[in-house]
Coordinates of C-alpha atoms and ligand atoms in Angstrom, one line a residue:
M1 CA -106.6 -24.0 24.1
K2 CA -104.7 -25.3 21.2
N3 CA -101.9 -27.4 20.8
L4 CA -99.0 -25.3 19.0
L5 CA -97.3 -28.4 18.0
D6 CA -100.0 -29.1 15.4
Y7 CA -98.8 -26.1 13.4
T8 CA -96.3 -26.1 10.5
L9 CA -93.9 -23.1 10.3
S10 CA -95.9 -21.2 7.7
E11 CA -99.2 -22.1 9.3
L12 CA -97.7 -20.3 12.4
E13 CA -96.6 -17.5 10.4
A14 CA -100.1 -16.9 9.0
I15 CA -101.5 -16.3 12.4
L16 CA -98.9 -14.3 14.0
S17 CA -97.9 -10.9 13.4
P18 CA -94.9 -10.0 12.8
K19 CA -94.6 -13.4 11.1
F20 CA -90.8 -13.5 12.1
R21 CA -92.1 -14.4 15.6
A22 CA -93.3 -17.7 14.3
K23 CA -89.7 -19.0 13.7
Q24 CA -88.5 -17.6 17.0
I25 CA -91.2 -19.7 18.7
Y26 CA -90.3 -22.7 16.5
E27 CA -86.7 -22.3 17.8
W28 CA -87.5 -22.1 21.2
I29 CA -89.7 -25.0 21.2
Y30 CA -87.8 -27.6 19.1
K31 CA -84.2 -26.2 19.3
K32 CA -83.9 -24.7 22.8
N33 CA -86.4 -27.2 24.8
A34 CA -88.3 -24.1 26.2
E35 CA -90.9 -25.5 28.6
N36 CA -93.2 -22.5 28.7
F37 CA -94.0 -19.1 27.0
D38 CA -91.9 -17.1 29.7
E39 CA -88.5 -18.6 28.8
M40 CA -89.1 -17.1 25.3
L41 CA -86.9 -14.1 26.3
N42 CA -87.0 -12.7 22.8
L43 CA -90.6 -12.3 22.6
P44 CA -92.3 -9.1 24.1
K45 CA -93.8 -9.7 27.5
D46 CA -97.5 -9.1 26.5
M47 CA -97.2 -11.5 23.5
R48 CA -96.0 -14.4 25.6
A49 CA -98.9 -13.8 27.9
N50 CA -101.1 -14.0 25.0
L51 CA -99.8 -17.1 23.5
A52 CA -100.1 -19.0 27.1
Q53 CA -103.6 -18.3 27.0
K54 CA -104.3 -19.7 23.6
F55 CA -101.8 -22.4 23.2
Y56 CA -99.9 -25.2 24.9
F57 CA -97.0 -27.2 23.6
D58 CA -97.1 -30.2 26.1
P59 CA -99.6 -32.6 24.9
L60 CA -98.1 -35.5 26.7
R61 CA -97.5 -36.6 30.3
C62 CA -95.2 -39.6 30.8
V63 CA -97.3 -42.0 33.1
K64 CA -94.8 -45.2 33.1
F65 CA -91.7 -46.2 31.4
E66 CA -89.4 -49.3 31.1
E67 CA -86.0 -49.5 30.4
S68 CA -84.9 -52.9 28.8
S69 CA -81.1 -54.2 29.2
D70 CA -80.2 -53.4 25.8
G71 CA -80.9 -49.6 26.4
S72 CA -84.3 -49.3 24.8
I73 CA -86.9 -47.6 26.7
K74 CA -90.7 -47.7 26.3
Y75 CA -92.9 -44.9 27.5
L76 CA -96.5 -45.1 28.3
F77 CA -98.0 -41.6 27.8
A78 CA -101.2 -40.0 28.8
L79 CA -102.9 -37.5 26.3
K80 CA -104.9 -34.4 27.4
D81 CA -108.2 -36.4 27.4
G82 CA -106.7 -39.3 29.5
N83 CA -106.1 -41.7 26.7
T84 CA -102.9 -43.4 27.0
I85 CA -100.1 -44.2 24.1
E86 CA -96.9 -46.0 23.8
S87 CA -93.7 -44.8 22.3
V88 CA -90.0 -46.5 22.4
L89 CA -86.8 -45.1 22.0
L90 CA -84.2 -47.4 20.5
P91 CA -80.5 -46.5 21.0
M92 CA -78.1 -48.1 18.1
K93 CA -74.5 -47.5 17.2
E94 CA -73.7 -46.5 13.9
V95 CA -70.3 -46.8 12.3
E96 CA -69.3 -44.0 10.5
V97 CA -65.9 -43.7 8.2
D98 CA -64.5 -40.3 7.6
E99 CA -62.6 -39.2 4.5
G100 CA -59.4 -40.1 6.0
G101 CA -60.6 -43.6 6.7
N102 CA -61.1 -43.2 10.4
I103 CA -63.8 -45.3 11.9
S104 CA -66.0 -43.8 14.7
R105 CA -69.0 -44.9 16.3
H106 CA -71.9 -42.8 17.3
A107 CA -75.1 -43.3 19.1
R108 CA -78.0 -43.0 16.6
Y109 CA -81.5 -43.1 17.7
T110 CA -84.8 -44.5 16.5
I111 CA -88.1 -43.5 17.9
C112 CA -91.1 -45.5 17.5
V113 CA -94.1 -43.5 17.6
S114 CA -98.1 -44.2 18.0
S115 CA -100.4 -42.7 15.3
Q116 CA -103.6 -43.6 16.8
V117 CA -105.1 -44.7 20.3
G118 CA -105.9 -48.6 19.4
C119 CA -106.4 -49.7 16.1
K120 CA -109.3 -50.8 14.1
M121 CA -107.5 -53.4 11.8
G122 CA -108.0 -56.2 13.9
C123 CA -104.8 -58.2 13.5
S124 CA -104.9 -61.4 15.4
F125 CA -101.5 -61.4 16.7
C126 CA -101.6 -57.8 17.9
L127 CA -102.4 -56.6 21.4
T128 CA -103.2 -53.0 20.3
A129 CA -106.1 -54.7 18.0
K130 CA -107.7 -56.0 20.9
G131 CA -109.7 -52.8 22.3
G132 CA -110.4 -51.4 18.8
L133 CA -109.8 -47.9 17.7
K134 CA -110.4 -45.2 19.9
R135 CA -109.5 -42.2 18.1
N136 CA -106.9 -40.6 15.9
L137 CA -103.7 -38.8 16.9
S138 CA -103.4 -35.3 15.9
S139 CA -100.1 -34.2 14.2
G140 CA -99.0 -32.5 17.2
E141 CA -99.6 -35.5 19.4
I142 CA -97.4 -37.6 17.1
V143 CA -94.8 -34.9 17.1
G144 CA -94.9 -34.3 20.7
Q145 CA -93.5 -37.9 21.2
I146 CA -90.5 -37.3 19.6
L147 CA -90.1 -33.8 21.2
W148 CA -90.5 -35.4 24.4
I149 CA -88.5 -38.5 24.1
K150 CA -85.5 -36.1 22.9
R151 CA -85.8 -33.6 25.7
A152 CA -86.0 -36.3 28.5
N153 CA -83.0 -38.2 27.2
H154 CA -80.9 -35.3 26.6
I155 CA -80.5 -36.0 22.9
P156 CA -78.5 -33.5 21.4
Y157 CA -80.3 -31.1 18.6
E158 CA -77.7 -32.4 16.0
R159 CA -77.8 -35.9 16.9
R160 CA -79.4 -38.1 14.1
V161 CA -82.8 -39.4 14.9
N162 CA -85.0 -41.7 13.0
V163 CA -88.6 -42.0 13.4
V164 CA -90.8 -45.0 12.4
Y165 CA -94.3 -44.9 12.6
M166 CA -94.7 -48.6 14.1
G167 CA -96.0 -47.9 17.4
M168 CA -99.8 -48.4 18.0
G169 CA -102.4 -47.9 15.3
E170 CA -102.2 -47.9 11.5
P171 CA -100.8 -44.6 10.4
L172 CA -102.5 -44.8 6.9
D173 CA -105.7 -44.8 8.9
N174 CA -104.9 -41.5 10.0
L175 CA -103.2 -40.1 6.8
M176 CA -103.8 -36.5 6.9
N177 CA -102.7 -36.5 10.5
V178 CA -99.6 -38.4 9.6
A179 CA -98.6 -36.8 6.5
K180 CA -98.8 -33.6 8.5
A181 CA -96.4 -34.8 11.3
I182 CA -94.1 -35.9 8.7
Q183 CA -93.9 -32.2 7.4
I184 CA -93.5 -30.6 10.8
L185 CA -90.9 -32.9 11.9
K186 CA -89.0 -31.8 8.7
E187 CA -89.1 -28.1 9.5
P188 CA -85.4 -26.8 9.4
D189 CA -86.2 -24.6 12.1
G190 CA -88.0 -27.3 14.1
L191 CA -86.6 -30.9 14.9
A192 CA -85.2 -31.0 11.1
I193 CA -85.9 -34.8 10.8
A194 CA -85.6 -35.2 7.0
P195 CA -88.7 -37.7 5.7
R196 CA -86.0 -40.1 4.4
R197 CA -85.3 -40.7 8.0
Q198 CA -89.0 -41.4 8.8
T199 CA -90.7 -44.8 7.8
V200 CA -94.4 -45.1 7.7
S201 CA -95.5 -48.7 8.7
T202 CA -98.8 -50.1 7.0
S203 CA -100.6 -53.2 7.3
G204 CA -101.4 -52.6 3.7
L205 CA -104.1 -50.3 2.8
G206 CA -103.6 -50.1 -0.9
A207 CA -105.5 -46.9 -1.7
Q208 CA -104.0 -45.1 1.1
I209 CA -100.4 -46.3 0.0
K210 CA -101.2 -44.8 -3.4
K211 CA -102.4 -41.6 -1.8
L212 CA -99.3 -41.1 0.6
G213 CA -97.3 -41.7 -2.7
E214 CA -99.0 -39.0 -4.4
M215 CA -98.1 -36.7 -1.7
D216 CA -94.5 -37.5 -2.7
L217 CA -93.3 -36.5 0.7
G218 CA -90.0 -38.5 0.5
V219 CA -91.0 -40.9 3.3
L220 CA -89.7 -44.5 3.5
L221 CA -92.5 -47.1 3.3
A222 CA -92.6 -50.4 5.4
I223 CA -95.1 -53.1 4.6
S224 CA -96.3 -55.6 7.3
L225 CA -96.6 -58.5 5.1
H226 CA -96.5 -61.4 7.8
A227 CA -97.7 -64.1 5.4
V228 CA -97.0 -65.1 1.8
T229 CA -100.5 -66.8 1.1
N230 CA -103.9 -64.9 0.9
E231 CA -105.4 -67.5 3.0
L232 CA -103.0 -67.2 6.1
R233 CA -102.7 -63.5 5.6
S234 CA -106.5 -62.8 5.9
K235 CA -106.5 -64.9 9.0
L236 CA -103.8 -63.1 10.6
M237 CA -104.8 -59.7 9.1
P238 CA -108.6 -58.9 8.3
V239 CA -107.3 -56.0 6.0
N240 CA -106.0 -58.6 3.6
N241 CA -109.8 -59.3 2.5
A242 CA -110.1 -55.8 1.3
Y243 CA -106.2 -55.4 -0.1
N244 CA -104.8 -58.6 -0.7
I245 CA -101.3 -59.6 -1.2
E246 CA -101.5 -58.7 -5.1
A247 CA -103.0 -55.4 -4.6
V248 CA -100.6 -54.3 -1.8
M249 CA -97.7 -55.4 -4.1
D250 CA -99.3 -53.3 -6.9
A251 CA -99.5 -50.3 -4.6
V252 CA -95.8 -51.0 -3.4
R253 CA -94.7 -51.0 -7.1
G254 CA -96.2 -47.5 -7.7
F255 CA -94.7 -46.0 -4.6
P256 CA -92.2 -43.3 -5.4
I257 CA -89.1 -44.1 -3.4
D258 CA -85.5 -42.6 -3.7
M259 CA -83.2 -44.5 -5.9
R260 CA -80.9 -45.5 -3.0
K261 CA -83.8 -46.8 -0.8
R262 CA -85.7 -49.8 -0.7
V263 CA -89.2 -50.8 0.5
M264 CA -89.0 -52.5 4.0
F265 CA -91.4 -55.7 4.3
E266 CA -91.8 -56.6 7.8
Y267 CA -92.4 -60.3 8.4
L268 CA -93.6 -61.7 11.8
V269 CA -92.2 -65.0 12.4
I270 CA -94.8 -67.2 14.2
R271 CA -93.6 -70.6 15.2
G272 CA -95.1 -73.4 12.9
I273 CA -97.3 -71.0 11.1
N274 CA -95.3 -69.1 8.5
D275 CA -91.6 -69.9 9.4
S276 CA -90.8 -72.6 6.9
V277 CA -88.3 -72.4 4.0
K278 CA -91.4 -73.0 1.6
D279 CA -92.6 -69.7 3.0
A280 CA -89.2 -68.2 2.2
K281 CA -89.5 -69.6 -1.3
T282 CA -92.8 -67.8 -1.9
L283 CA -91.6 -64.7 -0.6
V284 CA -88.8 -64.5 -2.9
K285 CA -91.0 -64.9 -5.6
L286 CA -93.2 -62.3 -4.5
L287 CA -90.6 -59.8 -4.3
H288 CA -89.4 -60.1 -7.6
G289 CA -88.9 -57.1 -9.4
I290 CA -89.1 -54.8 -6.1
K291 CA -86.4 -53.2 -4.5
A292 CA -86.9 -54.5 -1.2
K293 CA -85.5 -55.6 2.1
V294 CA -87.2 -57.9 4.5
N295 CA -86.9 -57.6 8.4
L296 CA -87.7 -60.7 10.1
I297 CA -89.5 -60.0 13.6
Y298 CA -89.9 -62.7 16.4
F299 CA -93.3 -62.9 17.4
N300 CA -93.6 -61.9 21.1
P301 CA -96.2 -64.1 22.7
H302 CA -98.6 -62.2 24.9
E303 CA -101.1 -63.4 27.3
G304 CA -103.9 -65.2 25.8
S305 CA -102.3 -65.3 22.4
E306 CA -102.5 -68.6 20.4
Y307 CA -99.3 -68.1 18.7
G308 CA -95.7 -69.0 19.8
R309 CA -92.2 -67.7 19.6
P310 CA -90.2 -69.0 16.6
E311 CA -86.8 -71.2 16.8
L312 CA -83.9 -69.4 16.2
A313 CA -82.7 -72.1 13.8
D314 CA -85.9 -71.5 11.6
M315 CA -85.4 -67.7 11.6
L316 CA -81.7 -68.5 10.4
K317 CA -82.7 -70.7 7.7
F318 CA -85.6 -68.3 6.5
Q319 CA -83.1 -65.7 6.5
E320 CA -80.2 -67.7 4.8
Y321 CA -82.8 -68.8 1.9
L322 CA -83.7 -65.1 1.3
R323 CA -80.0 -64.0 1.2
A324 CA -79.1 -66.9 -0.8
H325 CA -81.6 -65.6 -3.4
G326 CA -80.6 -62.3 -3.5
V327 CA -83.0 -60.5 -0.9
T328 CA -81.6 -58.2 1.7
C329 CA -82.9 -59.8 5.1
T330 CA -82.0 -59.0 8.8
I331 CA -83.6 -60.5 11.8
R332 CA -84.8 -57.6 14.1
Q333 CA -82.7 -58.0 17.3
S334 CA -85.4 -58.6 19.9
K335 CA -84.8 -55.1 21.4
G336 CA -86.6 -54.8 24.5
L337 CA -87.9 -58.1 24.5
D338 CA -87.8 -58.0 28.2
I339 CA -90.0 -54.8 28.3
S340 CA -92.8 -56.5 26.1
A341 CA -91.4 -55.5 22.9
A342 CA -94.5 -54.9 20.7
C343 CA -96.5 -52.1 21.2
G344 CA -99.8 -52.5 23.3
Q345 CA -98.0 -54.5 25.6
L346 CA -96.9 -51.9 28.2
K347 CA -100.1 -50.5 28.2
Q348 CA -101.7 -53.7 29.3
R349 CA -98.9 -54.5 31.7
S350 CA -98.9 -51.0 33.1
Q351 CA -100.9 -51.8 36.4
N352 CA -97.7 -53.8 37.4
L353 CA -95.2 -51.1 37.0
S354 CA -94.2 -48.2 39.4
P355 CA -95.4 -44.9 38.6
V356 CA -92.9 -42.3 37.3
S357 CA -92.6 -38.6 37.6
N358 CA -94.7 -36.4 34.8
D359 CA -91.9 -34.4 33.6
G360 CA -88.9 -35.3 31.7
D361 CA -86.4 -33.4 33.8
K362 CA -87.3 -35.2 37.1
L363 CA -86.6 -38.5 35.8
T364 CA -84.1 -40.8 37.2
D365 CA -80.2 -40.6 36.6
T366 CA -80.0 -43.7 34.0
Q367 CA -82.7 -41.7 32.0
K368 CA -80.6 -38.6 32.0
S369 CA -77.5 -40.1 31.0
K370 CA -79.0 -41.2 27.8
S371 CA -77.5 -39.0 25.5
Ligands
SAH1 N1 -100.1 -50.7 12.0 C1 -99.1 -50.6 11.5 C2 -97.8 -49.9 12.1 C3 -97.2 -50.7 13.3 S1 -98.2 -52.0 14.1 C4 -98.4 -52.2 10.9 O1 -99.0 -52.9 11.3 O2 -97.5 -52.1 10.1 C5 -96.8 -52.5 15.3 C6 -95.9 -53.3 14.8 O3 -95.8 -54.2 16.2 C7 -96.0 -54.1 13.7 O4 -94.6 -54.0 13.1 C8 -96.4 -55.4 14.1 O5 -95.9 -56.3 13.4 C9 -95.7 -55.5 15.5 N2 -96.2 -56.5 16.3 C10 -97.7 -56.7 16.5 N3 -97.8 -57.5 17.6 C11 -96.5 -58.0 17.8 C12 -96.2 -59.1 18.3 N4 -97.2 -60.1 19.5 N5 -95.0 -59.4 18.4 C13 -94.1 -58.7 17.8 N6 -94.5 -57.8 17.0 C14 -95.7 -57.5 17.2
SF4_2 FE1 -103.2 -52.3 14.0 FE2 -100.8 -52.7 13.3 FE3 -101.6 -54.0 15.4 FE4 -102.2 -54.7 13.1 S1 -100.4 -55.0 13.8 S2 -103.8 -54.1 14.8 S3 -102.5 -52.7 11.7 S4 -101.2 -51.7 15.1

């Protein structure tokens, strides 16, 4: 059996005859939320039966979920082989002003997806790093996370959804499958999520950043910087021994990015380690000449971690320094802090949670009302 979500529209067209069936199937899956081939009524019956023998399009089963007081929901999914991954739905309000100057607020969603089972990068602050890398996710397993979450939460097809590759795993260590997922997600007959609404976050694999840039997909880039000296960065992130700060910055400078957009630098703030104004000063220097925005993230302590959550006052001072020196800087609201925000943490705590039903339509009412 093959995962149908692994196929771009043109790949599907190449194996189906007549080829217009591919578009119909795409629409059933991505626009009309079909759950099985029998629902695809405009396909001939024998074709439906044939497809059902060869393909599936439900690569995930939800094992657990946790909803935070701020509305974000974290999911633990089991893959067909029993491995588990996490994804998060982050609802936010977006203010829109129309031509007449009327202001309206719409729910906008960001879905944070995993790209691998585990991760081999070994960052010392990250829970996902602990078990090492189990395997890469296929493109269809990445696409499946978004499809499942949209469906279970009844997010209307037209509603804007952003995708961030900030869940478990290092997306650029699984570049080919991630690149293909980006393309499947953007298909106009599929989920139609433009690449400029998709952000690939990396710990800084310089050569892979270059390759991603050469593909010129139009995706946005986020760099997990977390430290401004090579000494500290190597301690936090072993990848810095292969690609140090200067190498990462060079790769960023060469990355094609939409004129109106910026490269995001994620900076995990750890108490007493990288939270001083001196660090902020060095950061401003490092970013000189780069169209950047900085996102400060509270370190989220987990059992056995040697680091501490930063003080709000230090976060604000850090942010203030960057802003005063012309660098756009936001503090990531600790969305879902009460649901163990950082990826890897739900998986670890899953033993303590109550199980949920396997399919989206049987989730609780609170789940259903999210649209
Ligand atoms: N591997 C990629 C993709 C995202 S990693 C990368 O490193 O960029 C998952 C995200 O969780 C990263 O943004 C990382 O900074 C964050 N994270 C990991 N451990 C965390 C913790 N203990 N507290 C807060 N954020 C954490
Ligand atoms: Fe991997 Fe990212 Fe965690 Fe580092 S922070 S171990 S790169 S998932």
